[in-house]
Amino acid sequence: KTQEIFNCRVNEDVTEENCFTLIKKEDIIQDLKTRAAISDFHPVKKVVLEYPGEELLVVFDAKFQYGQNFYLVASEEAKENLLKPPETAEEKEEEKEENREETLEVHPYTPPVHKPWVSLGSEKEVEEESVKDTVTKIKYMISRERRKFGAPITFTDKNASYVKDSYVECTSYQDKNFSIKMLEKDVGVQMVPKVREASTQTKWTYPKNTTTQYFPRQLSNEEKEENLSSEKLKDFLTSVRLRMEIALQQNEIMNAFFDDWKALAEDESSSGGKPDVYLKAYQSFTDLRYLKDRTISCICWHPTIYGIIAVSARKRLSHEEQVNLSDKSLLQQSVILFWSFFDPLHPQLILECPEDVYCFQFHPSDPNIIAGGCINGQVVLWDISQHEEKLQNAKPVADEVVMTAVNMVNASILNIMYSTEPPLVRYCAVSSIQHCHKKPVTDIHWLPDYFEDNRMGATFENRAEIRMQLVTCSPDCSILFWDAPATKLPEQSSSEKVKKDEIFYMPPDVPDTFKHVDLCWKPLIKINLCESDTNTEYSPVRISLKELHYHYKTSEKLQSLNTLEVSAKESPYTEMSTPSSKNLKALQNIFTDFFVGTEDGEIVYSDWIVEIDSDSAKPHTQKYTIHTETINTLQRSPFFKDIILSVGGRNFAIWKEGVTNGPILQSSCSAGRNTAGRWSLTRPGVFFIGRDDGNIAVWDLLKKTYEPSHLQNISKSVITFISPWISSSKQHFLAVSDDLGVLHVLEICETLSHPSGNEHANILDYFEREVKYLKHCEQEFQEYQELQ
Amino acid sequence: AEVEETLKRIQAHKGVAATIVINAEGIPIRTTLDNSTTVQYAGLLHQLTMKARSTVRDIDPQNDLTFLRIRSKKHEIMVAPDKEYLLIVIQNPCE
């Protein structure tokens, strides 16, 4: 229908060849209006309306080139293109055909026809590009006076920066926005040692003395004499004497520097309150092998080596057996054991004894020589210098392999010397049996080395220091002085020489210090204790000489043990051999009095010097019977030379030499027997008494004189020996041995070991008071007797 | 003789342990101690006395040292100086 309207019916108007039809735009629009949606041009309504031209080309597409039957050319151009080219194509075809048919056809030249300019939008661009004044230009007219023109003018230079605001600049600044802060930087570092050269030069100064040795100027004797007799000295002394005497008297009157406060404090501490008094158990030593069934008879501390203590053991005998001592063959070896603090289980050294040793002592100047007195009356000497080093380094037993010689007489004894055993030291010398005591040697002491006795009995100063002399006493009523020289005796009688050959072969490891006296050792002097007129014999058990002063060579000054007083008072009837003359200075001031304690409990005081030219017939011998039983201790006080402590039986007594009335102090009879006693080494008024119930009674004379100030139980059995010792300023020991063979070492507490300030003076006062009291009592007694 | 008597009197005092007389140069003339101790005491005390004397005179030139006493724990040393001699006495004060 549309085709009919527009005259483009197929195959009628529009053919394949003539496919174009121009349809007027108005017609289309008309059609659109009339037929609205039905119209075929409805979908292209817009295109049609926009079509600028008047005619639209509709092209019949027989070949369905664009998919439809008809297609509408939307634009003029296309229309033109379609119209023309197909025409041209047609024309060309036609031309070609025509050309084929006709040869040439000249196109008529048509001059270009002006077409209306179609704006394609280029005028816009042109407009944009053109420069136009947006702002109207302002006109200025500047005028100046004419005369100023062309006038000379001078120009000056001015720095713009000097004038403020004369210029404005925009300085560059660092914009922080664009700077990157570096937070980490890898840097390489190299260490190079700085080397610097320097030089020094010492100055050579003048030489100076570093040490000077000089000796003091001294006046010769003539000059001294001259001076002494000069007038000037006399005047000087007269003028000076008064001053000096004033000063001396001042000091005598009173001590200006005495600190009363301090003294008060000390008194307080000693009198008030009850300080803890005790004996602290330090160590105890016992040995099962050697000390079985044995009791310790004597204790001796080694004078120089710290912590070494020696005990001698003997068989425990009951009273009856002790009284009738016979030479029993002892199955067990009698020994002296050396103990060390560092090794409580094994004895350090064992000294072999021929018989049981009752008492022994270390030599005062050479602690390697030990002398002991045996039960059978012999005196034995040992020399332990080989083992001194071992003792000094006493630690748990070191392995010592002791070489034993092949030919041994007493092989059985020496087989004991195994490598782990403490070394067994054989005795060096034994006194000859004929000349020694008949009964056991109960006390032995070394005489001080500054005097010695010669055959006369006179005491002489001892020049040589190695000379040794012993004093022994025994209940066979004799006191023997022995001489044990270290070197060979120059004079030896032939009989002695003969005896020497009889000496049996000594084992080679025994030092032959005393070889020349072995078995032929004779005492120097023998003193019989018996009184001529009464014919009583004293059997001394303990002896105390006055002048025995042992100074052991030790580092500490405390070690000057006062020698135990060997008091042997013998009657002046002494048996003496022929005197030998010696050119030594005779000592005048040596006191030769001595005390002796006897078996029966008597204390005898006498003098051993033979009074050749004395007038008195009766020698001054004093005898006191205080104790009921055997005296077991007789000791001088280490502080007072003339105070003696005697212990025996049920009581003890303190004596003062020179006071002949009786003891200064006598204790009451105690329940148990007192078996041992010793003065304390540090406190003048303290002494220790051992009892048979195993107690130690500490007596302090400043506190109580009627009973012990302290009683402490040490062991269960009888105490046999006490020995105090000072090892160091802090350690004061008390060695206590009991009947079971155990050695207890106790540490003395401070209150018992440190004296208070004026204790010495106090004790002295006390003794003097007692003496006065005794005298007073005596006087009263005499007066009473006179009255009757 | 007088010299002896005076010295004996001084020595007889209680507690006197030693007496030494030295001359102006410090050389001992008379002493009761052994030689080495005497020489030691003489040298030391002589110097000390000189020092003490110069001290006293420095403070007051009109003054002079008359007596010097040194008290120690164990004893007291008394020195009496003079122009030419020096008397030294060592005493144990009674305690």
XYZ file of N, CA and C in Angstrom, chain A residues 462-680:
657
model
N 125.649 -22.923 131.663
C 125.826 -23.785 130.511
C 126.127 -22.936 129.282
N 127.269 -23.149 128.747
C 127.631 -22.355 127.578
C 127.061 -22.932 126.299
N 127.335 -24.185 126.154
C 126.832 -24.814 124.928
C 125.339 -25.044 125.053
N 124.650 -24.755 124.023
C 123.202 -24.832 124.149
C 122.644 -26.212 123.950
N 123.455 -27.092 123.476
C 122.869 -28.385 123.156
C 123.041 -29.369 124.286
N 123.606 -28.910 125.324
C 123.777 -29.827 126.426
C 122.429 -30.108 127.053
N 122.190 -31.305 127.398
C 120.887 -31.632 127.942
C 121.062 -32.374 129.239
N 120.259 -31.993 130.159
C 120.322 -32.720 131.422
C 118.926 -33.040 131.878
N 118.820 -34.153 132.485
C 117.523 -34.640 132.918
C 117.519 -34.834 134.412
N 116.328 -34.706 134.944
C 116.141 -35.052 136.351
C 115.038 -36.089 136.404
N 115.274 -37.139 137.054
C 114.206 -38.134 137.205
C 114.084 -38.493 138.672
N 112.868 -38.848 139.005
C 112.688 -39.294 140.385
C 111.837 -40.534 140.367
N 111.953 -41.286 141.372
C 111.280 -42.575 141.384
C 111.024 -42.969 142.834
N 110.002 -43.768 143.057
C 109.694 -44.128 144.439
C 110.761 -44.980 145.135
N 111.860 -45.229 144.461
C 112.914 -45.939 145.163
C 113.809 -44.982 145.921
N 113.239 -43.891 146.291
C 113.895 -42.898 147.145
C 115.095 -42.241 146.505
N 115.131 -42.168 145.243
C 116.302 -41.529 144.653
C 115.876 -40.553 143.566
N 116.746 -39.570 143.429
C 116.567 -38.624 142.322
C 117.846 -38.672 141.522
N 117.704 -38.809 140.270
C 118.886 -38.948 139.435
C 118.962 -37.772 138.469
N 120.183 -37.287 138.328
C 120.448 -36.276 137.309
C 121.174 -36.969 136.181
N 120.683 -36.808 135.010
C 121.277 -37.461 133.868
C 121.864 -36.420 132.938
N 122.862 -36.846 132.256
C 123.499 -35.972 131.299
C 123.461 -36.670 129.954
N 122.850 -36.070 129.023
C 122.738 -36.713 127.710
C 123.316 -35.789 126.663
N 124.581 -35.846 126.455
C 125.190 -34.937 125.493
C 124.843 -35.326 124.068
N 124.811 -34.341 123.241
C 124.475 -34.632 121.850
C 125.683 -35.119 121.091
N 126.803 -34.653 121.500
C 128.011 -35.107 120.813
C 128.695 -36.165 121.659
N 129.619 -36.749 121.042
C 130.288 -37.839 121.755
C 131.054 -37.306 122.942
N 131.036 -38.072 123.974
C 131.803 -37.683 125.146
C 133.272 -37.853 124.837
N 134.044 -36.862 125.145
C 135.471 -37.012 124.822
C 136.134 -38.090 125.666
N 135.726 -38.089 126.921
C 136.396 -39.089 127.761
C 135.463 -40.275 127.965
N 135.929 -41.364 127.644
C 135.125 -42.570 127.833
C 135.986 -43.632 128.482
N 135.458 -44.125 129.503
C 136.261 -45.158 130.172
C 136.222 -46.429 129.346
N 137.158 -47.238 129.595
C 137.258 -48.462 128.792
C 136.070 -49.371 129.058
N 135.594 -49.305 130.246
C 134.457 -50.178 130.557
C 133.267 -49.783 129.704
N 133.155 -48.515 129.494
C 132.020 -48.095 128.667
C 132.205 -48.570 127.259
N 133.456 -48.530 126.825
C 133.697 -48.959 125.455
C 133.339 -50.419 125.286
N 133.686 -51.141 126.287
C 133.380 -52.580 126.185
C 131.881 -52.772 126.101
N 131.262 -51.997 126.892
C 129.808 -52.155 126.893
C 129.232 -51.788 125.561
N 129.876 -50.856 124.932
C 129.351 -50.433 123.637
C 129.327 -51.570 122.654
N 130.318 -52.401 122.737
C 130.344 -53.474 121.755
C 129.207 -54.437 121.949
N 128.686 -54.393 123.141
C 127.623 -55.359 123.384
C 126.291 -54.869 122.867
N 126.320 -53.666 122.408
C 125.043 -53.150 121.914
C 124.605 -53.981 120.740
N 123.421 -54.382 120.797
C 122.966 -55.177 119.677
C 122.747 -54.282 118.472
N 122.633 -54.962 117.412
C 122.577 -54.235 116.144
C 121.348 -53.333 116.093
N 121.594 -52.123 115.922
C 120.488 -51.190 115.870
C 119.969 -51.123 114.449
N 118.726 -51.058 114.319
C 118.182 -50.925 112.966
C 118.670 -49.629 112.333
N 118.956 -49.683 111.104
C 119.651 -48.552 110.483
C 118.820 -47.290 110.400
N 117.542 -47.399 110.490
C 116.784 -46.168 110.351
C 116.564 -45.481 111.675
N 117.185 -45.982 112.680
C 117.084 -45.274 113.950
C 118.251 -44.310 114.010
N 118.003 -43.082 114.257
C 119.112 -42.127 114.308
C 120.043 -42.472 115.443
N 121.259 -42.346 115.178
C 122.238 -42.755 116.176
C 122.727 -41.568 116.977
N 121.760 -40.756 117.335
C 122.128 -39.575 118.095
C 122.735 -39.950 119.425
N 122.118 -40.919 120.003
C 122.578 -41.269 121.344
C 123.215 -42.641 121.366
N 123.709 -43.009 120.257
C 124.185 -44.382 120.159
C 125.280 -44.661 121.158
N 126.028 -43.636 121.400
C 127.170 -43.893 122.262
C 126.772 -44.017 123.716
N 125.575 -43.620 124.007
C 125.180 -43.794 125.403
C 124.167 -44.909 125.567
N 123.804 -45.491 124.446
C 122.772 -46.491 124.541
C 123.205 -47.638 125.435
N 122.339 -47.931 126.329
C 122.541 -49.039 127.262
C 123.699 -48.845 128.215
N 124.395 -47.768 128.052
C 125.438 -47.548 129.042
C 125.295 -46.178 129.648
N 124.158 -45.679 129.547
C 123.915 -44.328 130.005
C 123.831 -44.346 131.520
N 124.623 -43.547 132.063
C 124.645 -43.530 133.518
C 124.201 -42.174 134.006
N 123.600 -42.170 135.124
C 123.215 -40.871 135.659
C 124.437 -40.122 136.157
N 124.270 -38.841 136.191
C 125.368 -37.999 136.608
C 125.442 -37.938 138.123
N 124.314 -37.648 138.682
C 124.266 -37.521 140.137
C 123.092 -38.340 140.628
N 123.320 -38.948 141.715
C 122.209 -39.676 142.319
C 122.006 -39.125 143.715
N 120.820 -38.758 143.964
C 120.517 -38.194 145.272
C 119.559 -39.126 145.978
N 119.934 -39.519 147.157
C 119.043 -40.385 147.943
C 118.234 -39.540 148.891
N 116.985 -39.774 148.828
C 116.116 -38.995 149.697
C 115.982 -39.724 151.017
N 116.836 -39.390 151.884
C 116.605 -39.970 153.207
C 117.181 -39.039 154.240
N 116.590 -39.039 155.307
C 117.035 -38.124 156.346
C 117.964 -38.863 157.280
N 118.967 -38.175 157.622
C 120.007 -38.880 158.379
C 119.536 -39.242 159.777
N 118.938 -38.269 160.436
C 118.676 -38.539 161.853
C 117.481 -39.453 162.055
N 116.497 -39.263 161.254
C 115.329 -40.098 161.505
C 115.326 -41.362 160.656
N 116.250 -41.392 159.726
C 116.355 -42.571 158.874
C 115.087 -42.899 158.125
N 114.338 -41.876 157.908
C 113.157 -42.141 157.093
C 113.508 -41.888 155.637
N 112.910 -42.652 154.868
C 113.176 -42.470 153.457
C 111.948 -41.904 152.794
N 112.222 -41.049 151.898
C 111.110 -40.505 151.143
C 111.109 -41.135 149.779
N 109.967 -41.456 149.354
C 109.884 -42.025 148.014
C 109.197 -40.999 147.117
N 109.983 -40.279 146.393
C 109.393 -39.180 145.638
C 108.621 -39.664 144.429
N 107.559 -39.009 144.248
C 106.754 -39.325 143.060
C 106.776 -38.149 142.093
N 106.780 -36.969 142.663
C 106.824 -35.793 141.800
C 107.878 -34.847 142.329
N 108.461 -34.131 141.412
C 109.564 -33.264 141.809
C 109.357 -31.898 141.166
N 109.723 -30.898 141.882
C 109.541 -29.553 141.329
C 110.734 -28.692 141.702
N 111.478 -28.334 140.698
C 112.628 -27.457 140.900
C 112.206 -26.031 140.655
N 112.935 -25.149 141.257
C 112.465 -23.778 141.142
C 112.798 -23.150 139.811
N 113.994 -23.394 139.363
C 114.455 -22.578 138.257
C 114.134 -23.136 136.902
N 113.275 -24.068 136.841
C 113.038 -24.632 135.524
C 112.151 -23.696 134.724
N 112.700 -23.203 133.709
C 111.994 -22.217 132.900
C 112.168 -22.605 131.464
N 111.213 -23.216 130.915
C 111.382 -23.639 129.539
C 110.970 -22.523 128.594
N 111.837 -22.224 127.695
C 111.453 -21.293 126.632
C 111.528 -22.035 125.329
N 110.447 -22.502 124.888
C 110.465 -23.185 123.606
C 110.584 -22.142 122.505
N 111.340 -22.460 121.489
C 111.556 -21.470 120.428
C 110.358 -21.477 119.503
N 109.426 -20.640 119.791
C 108.249 -20.559 118.934
C 108.069 -19.131 118.485
N 107.174 -18.948 117.583
C 106.976 -17.605 117.059
C 106.204 -16.748 118.039
N 105.354 -17.370 118.800
C 104.548 -16.544 119.685
C 105.250 -16.393 121.001
N 105.077 -15.270 121.554
C 105.764 -15.029 122.817
C 105.058 -15.712 123.978
N 103.854 -16.211 123.709
C 103.106 -16.790 124.814
C 103.673 -18.117 125.256
N 104.542 -18.650 124.452
C 104.898 -20.033 124.675
C 105.952 -20.235 125.740
N 106.160 -19.287 126.537
C 107.164 -19.577 127.564
C 106.471 -20.313 128.696
N 106.491 -21.596 128.569
C 105.922 -22.428 129.603
C 106.842 -22.383 130.791
N 106.302 -22.121 131.877
C 107.146 -22.289 133.048
C 107.368 -23.756 133.241
N 108.547 -24.091 133.519
C 108.811 -25.525 133.641
C 108.044 -26.043 134.827
N 107.626 -27.225 134.618
C 106.952 -27.856 135.730
C 107.965 -27.989 136.832
N 107.492 -27.700 137.932
C 108.467 -27.766 139.006
C 108.777 -29.197 139.302
N 109.973 -29.488 139.144
C 110.397 -30.809 139.586
C 110.915 -30.582 140.981
N 110.139 -30.891 141.862
C 110.634 -30.641 143.206
C 111.189 -31.936 143.729
N 112.403 -31.953 143.795
C 113.014 -33.119 144.427
C 113.801 -32.572 145.579
N 113.313 -32.846 146.655
C 114.112 -32.394 147.778
C 114.796 -33.602 148.328
N 115.985 -33.495 148.295
C 116.723 -34.624 148.843
C 117.491 -34.161 150.050
N 117.748 -35.041 150.797
C 118.594 -34.734 151.948
C 119.979 -34.456 151.424
N 120.712 -33.774 152.156
C 122.021 -33.387 151.625
C 122.988 -34.544 151.473
N 122.590 -35.690 151.868
C 123.544 -36.809 151.733
C 123.418 -37.366 150.332
N 124.265 -36.954 149.505
C 124.181 -37.412 148.126
C 125.392 -38.250 147.808
N 125.176 -39.179 146.958
C 126.306 -39.960 146.492
C 126.831 -39.294 145.254
N 128.047 -38.966 145.306
C 128.582 -38.279 144.136
C 129.876 -38.899 143.697
N 130.079 -38.834 142.446
C 131.332 -39.356 141.921
C 132.360 -38.241 141.872
N 133.534 -38.588 141.385
C 134.624 -37.609 141.450
C 134.308 -36.414 140.579
N 134.643 -35.283 141.048
C 134.312 -34.085 140.275
C 135.242 -33.921 139.098
N 134.758 -33.305 138.119
C 135.596 -32.956 136.979
C 135.627 -31.441 136.881
N 136.760 -30.945 136.600
C 136.871 -29.493 136.631
C 136.437 -28.925 135.289
N 135.676 -27.937 135.399
C 135.241 -27.287 134.162
C 135.381 -25.797 134.367
N 135.856 -25.146 133.381
C 136.050 -23.709 133.545
C 134.808 -22.967 133.149
N 133.854 -23.075 133.986
C 132.634 -22.358 133.701
C 132.316 -21.467 134.873
N 131.579 -20.485 134.574
C 131.268 -19.517 135.620
C 130.250 -20.126 136.573
N 130.550 -20.052 137.799
C 129.616 -20.594 138.787
C 128.511 -19.596 139.022
N 127.303 -20.072 138.941
C 126.168 -19.191 139.135
C 125.886 -19.059 140.603
N 125.708 -17.853 140.996
C 125.472 -17.639 142.413
C 124.006 -17.653 142.754
N 123.237 -17.150 141.811
C 121.882 -16.843 142.213
C 120.884 -17.946 141.928
N 121.349 -19.061 141.492
C 120.372 -20.104 141.179
C 119.854 -20.691 142.482
N 118.563 -20.749 142.517
C 117.983 -21.377 143.689
C 117.977 -22.870 143.488
N 118.445 -23.558 144.422
C 118.488 -25.007 144.266
C 117.546 -25.696 145.228
N 116.592 -24.961 145.698
C 115.609 -25.620 146.557
C 114.598 -26.330 145.699
N 114.038 -27.334 146.255
C 113.015 -28.013 145.481
C 111.989 -28.639 146.399
N 110.867 -28.879 145.804
C 109.794 -29.574 146.478
C 109.730 -30.988 145.942
N 109.344 -31.892 146.773
C 109.106 -33.237 146.253
C 107.847 -33.775 146.899
N 107.083 -34.436 146.079
C 105.886 -35.068 146.615
C 106.119 -36.561 146.675
N 105.797 -37.148 147.751
C 106.150 -38.554 147.927
C 104.955 -39.456 147.763
N 105.294 -40.712 147.803
C 104.278 -41.734 147.627
C 103.303 -41.787 148.778
N 103.786 -41.376 149.915
C 102.921 -41.452 151.086
C 102.135 -40.185 151.310
N 102.261 -39.285 150.414
C 101.468 -38.084 150.564
C 102.177 -36.967 151.288
N 103.473 -37.067 151.392
C 104.168 -35.995 152.087
C 104.748 -35.026 151.081
N 104.850 -33.799 151.538
C 105.530 -32.784 150.706
C 106.806 -32.425 151.432
N 107.877 -32.564 150.737
C 109.168 -32.290 151.359
C 109.820 -31.139 150.615
N 110.395 -30.279 151.362
C 111.025 -29.092 150.771
C 112.459 -29.037 151.235
N 113.373 -29.082 150.304
C 114.762 -29.060 150.746
C 115.654 -28.490 149.667
N 116.900 -28.700 149.854
C 117.912 -28.034 149.057
C 118.927 -29.081 148.638
N 119.342 -29.033 147.411
C 120.273 -30.095 147.028
C 121.733 -29.669 147.043
N 121.934 -28.423 147.186
C 123.332 -27.982 147.200
C 124.015 -28.527 148.435
N 125.144 -29.042 148.196
C 125.899 -29.534 149.340
C 126.473 -28.345 150.081
N 126.140 -28.247 151.281
C 126.689 -27.130 152.046
C 127.966 -27.601 152.681
N 128.988 -27.314 151.950
C 130.264 -27.828 152.429
C 130.713 -27.061 153.661
N 130.534 -25.787 153.573
C 131.071 -24.985 154.660
C 129.982 -24.364 155.508
N 128.938 -25.100 155.621
C 127.870 -24.522 156.432
C 128.059 -24.943 157.892
N 127.545 -24.141 158.707
C 127.713 -24.437 160.136
C 126.593 -25.308 160.663
N 125.453 -25.032 160.149
C 124.315 -25.758 160.713
C 124.405 -27.230 160.337
N 124.189 -28.046 161.276
C 124.263 -29.473 161.010
C 123.001 -29.955 160.325
N 121.963 -29.385 160.743
C 120.720 -29.883 160.194
C 120.341 -29.033 158.989
N 120.167 -29.658 157.890
C 119.741 -28.885 156.737
C 118.261 -28.538 156.852
N 117.930 -27.483 156.267
C 116.526 -27.071 156.394
C 115.671 -27.884 155.462
N 115.056 -28.855 156.053
C 114.148 -29.687 155.283
C 112.789 -29.587 155.927
N 111.853 -29.337 155.162
C 110.507 -29.228 155.684
C 109.686 -30.389 155.175
N 108.817 -30.833 155.989
C 108.001 -31.957 155.593
C 106.574 -31.682 156.000
N 105.690 -31.893 155.077
C 104.295 -31.629 155.362
C 103.483 -32.846 155.006
N 102.618 -33.175 155.894
C 101.729 -34.297 155.592
C 100.314 -33.770 155.563
N 99.885 -33.489 154.413
C 98.521 -32.976 154.266
C 97.681 -34.010 153.542
N 98.299 -34.548 152.561
C 97.530 -35.445 151.723
C 97.615 -36.844 152.268
N 96.589 -37.553 152.007
C 96.524 -38.899 152.553
C 97.050 -39.925 151.574
N 97.024 -39.582 150.328
C 97.445 -40.577 149.345
C 98.618 -40.032 148.557
N 98.985 -40.836 147.592
C 100.122 -40.435 146.768
C 99.870 -39.087 146.115
N 100.914 -38.312 146.116
C 100.816 -37.040 145.413
C 100.847 -37.338 143.922
N 99.923 -36.819 143.223
C 100.012 -37.035 141.782
C 100.338 -35.770 141.000
N 100.271 -34.628 141.642
C 100.665 -33.422 140.926
C 101.379 -32.487 141.873
N 102.444 -31.942 141.377
C 103.153 -30.920 142.138
C 103.609 -29.912 141.087
N 102.984 -28.766 141.092
C 103.293 -27.852 140.002
C 103.420 -26.420 140.519
N 104.415 -25.757 140.020
C 104.546 -24.335 140.360
C 103.630 -23.537 139.453
N 103.179 -22.427 140.027
C 102.294 -21.588 139.225
C 103.095 -20.920 138.121
N 102.545 -20.842 136.933
C 103.282 -20.169 135.853
C 103.453 -18.681 136.090
N 102.731 -18.126 137.027
C 102.816 -16.681 137.227
C 103.639 -16.322 138.451
N 103.566 -17.169 139.452
C 104.300 -16.855 140.679
C 105.306 -17.964 140.914
N 106.529 -17.555 141.103
C 107.566 -18.587 141.195
C 107.495 -19.384 142.479
N 106.865 -18.813 143.473
C 106.952 -19.494 144.755
C 105.623 -20.058 145.221
N 104.688 -20.161 144.329
C 103.402 -20.763 144.678
C 103.347 -22.120 144.026
N 103.014 -23.104 144.826
C 103.005 -24.467 144.305
C 101.654 -25.094 144.599
N 101.187 -25.823 143.626
C 99.936 -26.549 143.795
C 100.271 -28.017 143.974
N 99.719 -28.625 144.986
C 99.944 -30.060 145.155
C 98.594 -30.741 145.247
N 98.497 -31.798 144.522
C 97.223 -32.523 144.462
C 97.480 -33.963 144.841
N 96.696 -34.449 145.742
C 96.866 -35.855 146.077
C 95.714 -36.309 146.924
N 95.234 -37.479 146.609
C 94.198 -38.031 147.480
C 92.915 -37.248 147.400
N 92.424 -36.923 148.532
C 91.107 -36.306 148.560
C 91.163 -34.800 148.643
N 92.329 -34.244 148.715
C 92.382 -32.795 148.782
C 93.584 -32.293 148.023
N 93.637 -30.992 147.941
C 94.807 -30.375 147.310
C 95.211 -29.184 148.153
N 96.379 -28.701 147.892
C 96.854 -27.576 148.700
C 97.700 -26.656 147.847
N 97.719 -25.419 148.272
C 98.585 -24.438 147.605
C 99.620 -23.987 148.622
N 100.849 -24.034 148.218
C 101.949 -23.702 149.106
C 102.675 -22.490 148.580
N 103.303 -21.805 149.511
C 104.178 -20.715 149.119
C 105.557 -21.039 149.661
N 106.499 -20.882 148.775
C 107.849 -21.223 149.191
C 108.344 -20.203 150.194
N 108.861 -20.667 151.220
C 109.323 -19.746 152.244
C 108.385 -19.684 153.426
N 107.149 -20.032 153.180
C 106.191 -20.040 154.285
C 106.172 -21.449 154.838
N 106.655 -21.572 155.992
C 106.899 -22.916 156.501
C 105.806 -23.422 157.425
N 104.823 -22.599 157.661
C 103.805 -23.039 158.613
C 102.894 -24.081 157.998
N 102.611 -23.870 156.804
C 101.687 -24.817 156.204
C 101.225 -24.270 154.870
N 100.272 -24.919 154.304
C 99.823 -24.444 153.008
C 99.016 -23.164 153.155
N 99.073 -22.379 152.128
C 98.288 -21.149 152.119
C 96.821 -21.501 152.019
N 96.573 -22.423 151.129
C 95.183 -22.791 150.930
C 95.126 -24.303 150.944
N 94.150 -24.804 151.633
C 93.998 -26.257 151.658
C 92.540 -26.544 151.438
N 92.285 -27.419 150.517
C 90.885 -27.679 150.221
C 90.348 -28.696 151.205
N 89.062 -28.690 151.327
C 88.444 -29.682 152.210
C 88.438 -31.019 151.506
N 88.216 -32.033 152.271
C 88.220 -33.369 151.674
C 87.011 -33.522 150.787
N 87.275 -33.894 149.609
C 86.157 -34.049 148.676
C 85.737 -35.507 148.646
N 84.593 -35.710 148.065
C 84.056 -37.065 148.061
C 84.892 -37.981 147.210
N 85.242 -37.488 146.083
C 86.023 -38.353 145.217
C 87.501 -38.019 145.322
N 88.288 -38.840 144.726
C 89.719 -38.589 144.763
C 90.098 -37.630 143.657
N 91.035 -36.768 143.998
C 91.570 -35.891 142.957
C 92.751 -36.596 142.316
N 92.669 -36.736 141.035
C 93.703 -37.535 140.378
C 94.678 -36.718 139.552
N 94.325 -35.503 139.234
C 95.263 -34.706 138.437
C 94.980 -33.238 138.682
N 95.966 -32.424 138.485
C 95.740 -30.983 138.685
C 96.750 -30.183 137.898
N 96.322 -29.004 137.419
C 97.228 -28.149 136.665
C 96.783 -26.716 136.850
N 97.780 -25.855 136.882
C 97.451 -24.435 136.856
C 97.036 -24.050 135.438
N 96.174 -23.037 135.353
C 95.866 -22.509 134.032
C 97.049 -21.676 133.570
